CSV table of C-alpha atoms in Angstrom, one decimal:
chain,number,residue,atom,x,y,z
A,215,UNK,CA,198.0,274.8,154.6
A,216,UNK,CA,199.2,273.0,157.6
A,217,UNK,CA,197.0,269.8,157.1
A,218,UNK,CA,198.3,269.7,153.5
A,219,UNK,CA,201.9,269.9,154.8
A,220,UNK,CA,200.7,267.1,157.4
A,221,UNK,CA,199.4,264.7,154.6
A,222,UNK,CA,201.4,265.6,152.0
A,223,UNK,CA,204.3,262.9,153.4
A,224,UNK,CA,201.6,260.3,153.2
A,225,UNK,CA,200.5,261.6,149.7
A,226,UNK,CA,203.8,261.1,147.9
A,227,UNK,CA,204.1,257.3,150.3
A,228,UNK,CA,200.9,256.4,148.2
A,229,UNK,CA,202.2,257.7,144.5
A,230,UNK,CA,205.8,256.0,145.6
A,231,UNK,CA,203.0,252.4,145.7
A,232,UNK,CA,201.5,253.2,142.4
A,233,UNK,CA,205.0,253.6,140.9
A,234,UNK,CA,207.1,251.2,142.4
A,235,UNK,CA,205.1,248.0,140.4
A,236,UNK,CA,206.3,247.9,137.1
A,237,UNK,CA,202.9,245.4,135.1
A,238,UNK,CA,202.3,244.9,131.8
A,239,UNK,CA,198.8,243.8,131.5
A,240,UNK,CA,198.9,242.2,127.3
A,241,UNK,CA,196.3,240.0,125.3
A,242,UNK,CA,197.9,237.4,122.8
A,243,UNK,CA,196.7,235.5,120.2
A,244,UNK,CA,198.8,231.8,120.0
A,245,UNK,CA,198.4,230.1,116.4
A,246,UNK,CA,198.7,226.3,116.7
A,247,UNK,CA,202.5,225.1,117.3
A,248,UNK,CA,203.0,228.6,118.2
A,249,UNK,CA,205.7,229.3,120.9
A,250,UNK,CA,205.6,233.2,122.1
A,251,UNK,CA,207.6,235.0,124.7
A,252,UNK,CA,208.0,238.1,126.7
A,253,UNK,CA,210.3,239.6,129.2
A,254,UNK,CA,210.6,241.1,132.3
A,255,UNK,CA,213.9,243.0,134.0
A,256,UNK,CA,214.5,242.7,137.3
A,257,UNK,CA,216.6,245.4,138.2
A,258,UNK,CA,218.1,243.9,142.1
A,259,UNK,CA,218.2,240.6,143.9
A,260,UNK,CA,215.1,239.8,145.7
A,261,UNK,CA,212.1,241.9,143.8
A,262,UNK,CA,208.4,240.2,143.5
A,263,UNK,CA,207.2,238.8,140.2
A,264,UNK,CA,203.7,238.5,140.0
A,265,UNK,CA,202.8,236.1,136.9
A,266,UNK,CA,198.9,236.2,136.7
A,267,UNK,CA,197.4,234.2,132.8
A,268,UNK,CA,194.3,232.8,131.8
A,269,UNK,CA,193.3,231.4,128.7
A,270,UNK,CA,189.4,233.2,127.3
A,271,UNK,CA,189.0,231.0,124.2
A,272,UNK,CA,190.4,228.0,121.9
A,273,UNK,CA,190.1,224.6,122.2
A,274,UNK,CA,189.9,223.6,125.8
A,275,UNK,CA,190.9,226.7,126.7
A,276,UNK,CA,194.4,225.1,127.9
A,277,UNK,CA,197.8,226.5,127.2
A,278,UNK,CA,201.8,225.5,128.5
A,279,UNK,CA,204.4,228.1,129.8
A,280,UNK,CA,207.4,228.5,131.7
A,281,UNK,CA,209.5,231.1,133.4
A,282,UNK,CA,213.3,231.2,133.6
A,283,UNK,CA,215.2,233.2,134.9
A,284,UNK,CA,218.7,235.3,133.4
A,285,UNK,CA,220.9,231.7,133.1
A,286,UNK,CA,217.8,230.1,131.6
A,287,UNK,CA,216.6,228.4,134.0
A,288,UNK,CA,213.3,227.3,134.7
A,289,UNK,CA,211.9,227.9,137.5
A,290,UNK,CA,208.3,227.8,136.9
A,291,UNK,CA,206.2,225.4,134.1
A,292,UNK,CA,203.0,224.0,133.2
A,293,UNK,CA,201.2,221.7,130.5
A,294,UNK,CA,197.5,221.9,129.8
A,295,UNK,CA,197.3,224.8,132.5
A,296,UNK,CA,193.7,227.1,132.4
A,297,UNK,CA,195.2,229.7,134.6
A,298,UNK,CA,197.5,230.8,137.4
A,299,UNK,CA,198.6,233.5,139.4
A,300,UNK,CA,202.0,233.0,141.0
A,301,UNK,CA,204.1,235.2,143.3
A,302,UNK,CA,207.9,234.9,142.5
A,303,UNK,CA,211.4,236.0,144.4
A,304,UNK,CA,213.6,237.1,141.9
A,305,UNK,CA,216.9,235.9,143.3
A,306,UNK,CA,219.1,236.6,140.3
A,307,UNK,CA,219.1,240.3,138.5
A,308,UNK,CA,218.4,240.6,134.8
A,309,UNK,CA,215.7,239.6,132.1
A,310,UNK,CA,213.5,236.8,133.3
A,311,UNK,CA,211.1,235.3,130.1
A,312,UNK,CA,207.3,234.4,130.2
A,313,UNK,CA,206.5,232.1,127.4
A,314,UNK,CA,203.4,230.3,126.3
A,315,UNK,CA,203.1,227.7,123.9
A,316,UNK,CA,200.5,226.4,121.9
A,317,UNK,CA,201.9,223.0,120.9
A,318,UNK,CA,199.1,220.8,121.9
A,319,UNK,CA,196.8,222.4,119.3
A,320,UNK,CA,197.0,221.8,115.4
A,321,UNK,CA,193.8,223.8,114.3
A,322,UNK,CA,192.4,226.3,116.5
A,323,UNK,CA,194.4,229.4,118.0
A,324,UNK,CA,194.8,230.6,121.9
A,325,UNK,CA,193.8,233.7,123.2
A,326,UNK,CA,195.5,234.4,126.1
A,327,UNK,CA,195.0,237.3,128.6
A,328,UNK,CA,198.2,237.8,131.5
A,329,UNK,CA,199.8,240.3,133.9
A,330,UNK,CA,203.5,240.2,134.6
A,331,UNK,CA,204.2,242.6,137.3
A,332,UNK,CA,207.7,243.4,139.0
A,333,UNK,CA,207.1,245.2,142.0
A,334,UNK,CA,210.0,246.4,145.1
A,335,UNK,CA,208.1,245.8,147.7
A,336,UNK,CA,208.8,249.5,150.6
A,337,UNK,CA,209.6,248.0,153.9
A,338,UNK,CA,208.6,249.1,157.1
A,339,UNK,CA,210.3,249.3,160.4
A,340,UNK,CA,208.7,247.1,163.1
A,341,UNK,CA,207.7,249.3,166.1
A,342,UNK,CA,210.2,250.1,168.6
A,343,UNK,CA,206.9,248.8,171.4
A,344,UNK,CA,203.7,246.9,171.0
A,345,UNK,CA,201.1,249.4,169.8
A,346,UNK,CA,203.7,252.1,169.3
A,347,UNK,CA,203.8,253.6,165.4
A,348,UNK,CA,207.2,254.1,163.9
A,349,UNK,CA,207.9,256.8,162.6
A,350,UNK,CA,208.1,256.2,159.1
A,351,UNK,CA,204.5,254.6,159.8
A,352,UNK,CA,201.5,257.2,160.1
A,353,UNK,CA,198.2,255.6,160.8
A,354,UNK,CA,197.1,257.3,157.3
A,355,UNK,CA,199.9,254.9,155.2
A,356,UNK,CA,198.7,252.0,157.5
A,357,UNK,CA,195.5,252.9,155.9
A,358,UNK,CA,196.6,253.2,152.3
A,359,UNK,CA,198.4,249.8,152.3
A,360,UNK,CA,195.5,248.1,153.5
A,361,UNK,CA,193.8,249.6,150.4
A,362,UNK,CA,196.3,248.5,148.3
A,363,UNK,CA,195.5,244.8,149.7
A,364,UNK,CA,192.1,245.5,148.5
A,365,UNK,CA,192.5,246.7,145.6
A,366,UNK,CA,194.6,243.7,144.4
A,367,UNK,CA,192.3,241.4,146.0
A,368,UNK,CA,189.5,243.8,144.0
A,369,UNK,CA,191.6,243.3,140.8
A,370,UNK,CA,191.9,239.3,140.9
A,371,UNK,CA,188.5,239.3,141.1
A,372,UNK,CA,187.3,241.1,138.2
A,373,UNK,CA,190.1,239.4,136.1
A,374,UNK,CA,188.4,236.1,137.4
A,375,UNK,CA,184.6,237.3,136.2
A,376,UNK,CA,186.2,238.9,132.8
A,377,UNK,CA,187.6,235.4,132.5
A,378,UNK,CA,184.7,233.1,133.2
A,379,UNK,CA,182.6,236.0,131.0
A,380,UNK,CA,185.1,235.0,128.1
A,381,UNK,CA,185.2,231.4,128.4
A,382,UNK,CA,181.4,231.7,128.6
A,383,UNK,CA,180.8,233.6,125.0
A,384,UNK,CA,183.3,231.4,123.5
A,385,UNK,CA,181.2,228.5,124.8
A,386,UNK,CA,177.8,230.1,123.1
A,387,UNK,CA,179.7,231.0,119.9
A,388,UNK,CA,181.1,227.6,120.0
A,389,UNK,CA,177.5,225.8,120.0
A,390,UNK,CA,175.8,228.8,117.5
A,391,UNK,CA,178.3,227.8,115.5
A,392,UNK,CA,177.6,223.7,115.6
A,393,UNK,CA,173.8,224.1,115.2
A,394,UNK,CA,174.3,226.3,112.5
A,395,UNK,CA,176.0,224.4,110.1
A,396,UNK,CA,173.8,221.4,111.6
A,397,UNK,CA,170.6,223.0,110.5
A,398,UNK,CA,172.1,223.6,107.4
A,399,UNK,CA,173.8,220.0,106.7
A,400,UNK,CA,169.6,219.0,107.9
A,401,UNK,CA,168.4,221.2,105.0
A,402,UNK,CA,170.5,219.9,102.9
A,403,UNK,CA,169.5,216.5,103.8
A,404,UNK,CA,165.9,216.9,103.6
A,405,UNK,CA,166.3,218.5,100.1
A,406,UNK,CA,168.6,215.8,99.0
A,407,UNK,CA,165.8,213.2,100.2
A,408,UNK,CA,163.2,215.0,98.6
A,409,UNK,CA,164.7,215.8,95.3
A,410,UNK,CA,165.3,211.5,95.4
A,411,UNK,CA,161.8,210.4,96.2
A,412,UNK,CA,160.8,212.2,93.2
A,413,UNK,CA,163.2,210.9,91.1
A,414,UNK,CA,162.2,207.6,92.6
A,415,UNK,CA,158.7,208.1,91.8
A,416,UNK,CA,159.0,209.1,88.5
A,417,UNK,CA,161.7,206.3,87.4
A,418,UNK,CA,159.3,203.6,88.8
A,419,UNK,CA,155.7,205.3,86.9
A,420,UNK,CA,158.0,205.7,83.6
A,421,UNK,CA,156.7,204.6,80.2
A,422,UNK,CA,160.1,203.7,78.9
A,423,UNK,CA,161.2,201.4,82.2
A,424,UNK,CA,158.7,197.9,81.2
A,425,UNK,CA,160.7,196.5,83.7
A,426,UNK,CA,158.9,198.7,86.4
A,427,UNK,CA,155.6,199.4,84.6
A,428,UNK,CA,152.1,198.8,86.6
């Protein structure tokens, strides 16, 4: 019971982690001249936005956005971007917009996956000396937060392989696609050819055609 009561303060330091980033981790589809937005509140002055997209199939996999803030303005844009994963300061408190548009495309649709995280950062006292722990600073929370380093560094990563593993079947669909209908526009070609040299033949060995009789 004692050791429980001794991690316990570290325990509920680690849940306040998990609960103090606010993500919402979406997959859109964007039709061609297709504008679609979402929204984020920031709730005080100086919380981190963490803006992660990537496009996994359409076209050449290419997509603009843009970020602005409550007054509408932008503070972050890109044309005929693949991906990104930015790390904002919110400086202004209210509902900050994450759109995508698909305006470069007339036929084929987007599929975008993204993250849009709002997260108050906990901050921790420096040390009063070199090498001395605060004490709001156990050596078990110094522990857990380089975890959570890890983990995100452990989450970019998969989103980058899910990503390339997207844009990769897309890419194969893509080409089964092409040399389907190619093999059957060939069929069709060869038939087409055939059924005409026979029609050839038999015009030019007619009875009826003097004009081509042997």
């Amino acid at each position: 019971m004692p050791l429980l009561l001794h991690f316990l303060p570290s325990l509920l330091f680690f849940l306040y982690l998990s609960i103090a980033v606010k993500a919402s981790a979406l997959t859109t589809a964007i039709a061609p001249n297709e504008r679609v937005c979402f929204y984020a509140d920031v709730d005080k002055a100086g919380e981190k936005i963490g803006f992660y997209y990537a496009v996994q199939s359409g076209g050449s996999f290419d997509i603009d956005f843009d970020i602005k803030d409550p007054n509408q303005k932008v503070i972050l844009d890109g044309e005929r971007e693949r991906q990104g994963d930015y790390v904002l300061t919110a400086n202004t408190v209210g509902e900050y917009s994450f759109c995508f548009e698909n305006d470069m495309s007339t036929l084929t649709d987007k599929l975008v996956d993204f993250d849009i995280m709002v997260e108050s950062e906990p901050r921790r006292e420096a040390p009063a000396k070199p090498g001395q722990i605060s004490e709001h600073t156990s050596a078990l929370e110094e522990s857990v937060f380089r975890l959570n380093g890890m983990l995100m560094n452990i989450k970019r990563m998969q989103k980058h392989h899910h990503t390339q593993e997207n844009r990769g079947f897309s890419v194969v669909k893509s080409t089964q696609n092409r040399l389907f209908w190619y093999a059957i526009f060939e069929s069709l070609g060869v038939i087409t050819m055939a059924v005409l040299q026979v029609y050839i033949l038999q015009t030019f060995f007619t009875k009826t055609g003097r004009r081509y009789k042997v």
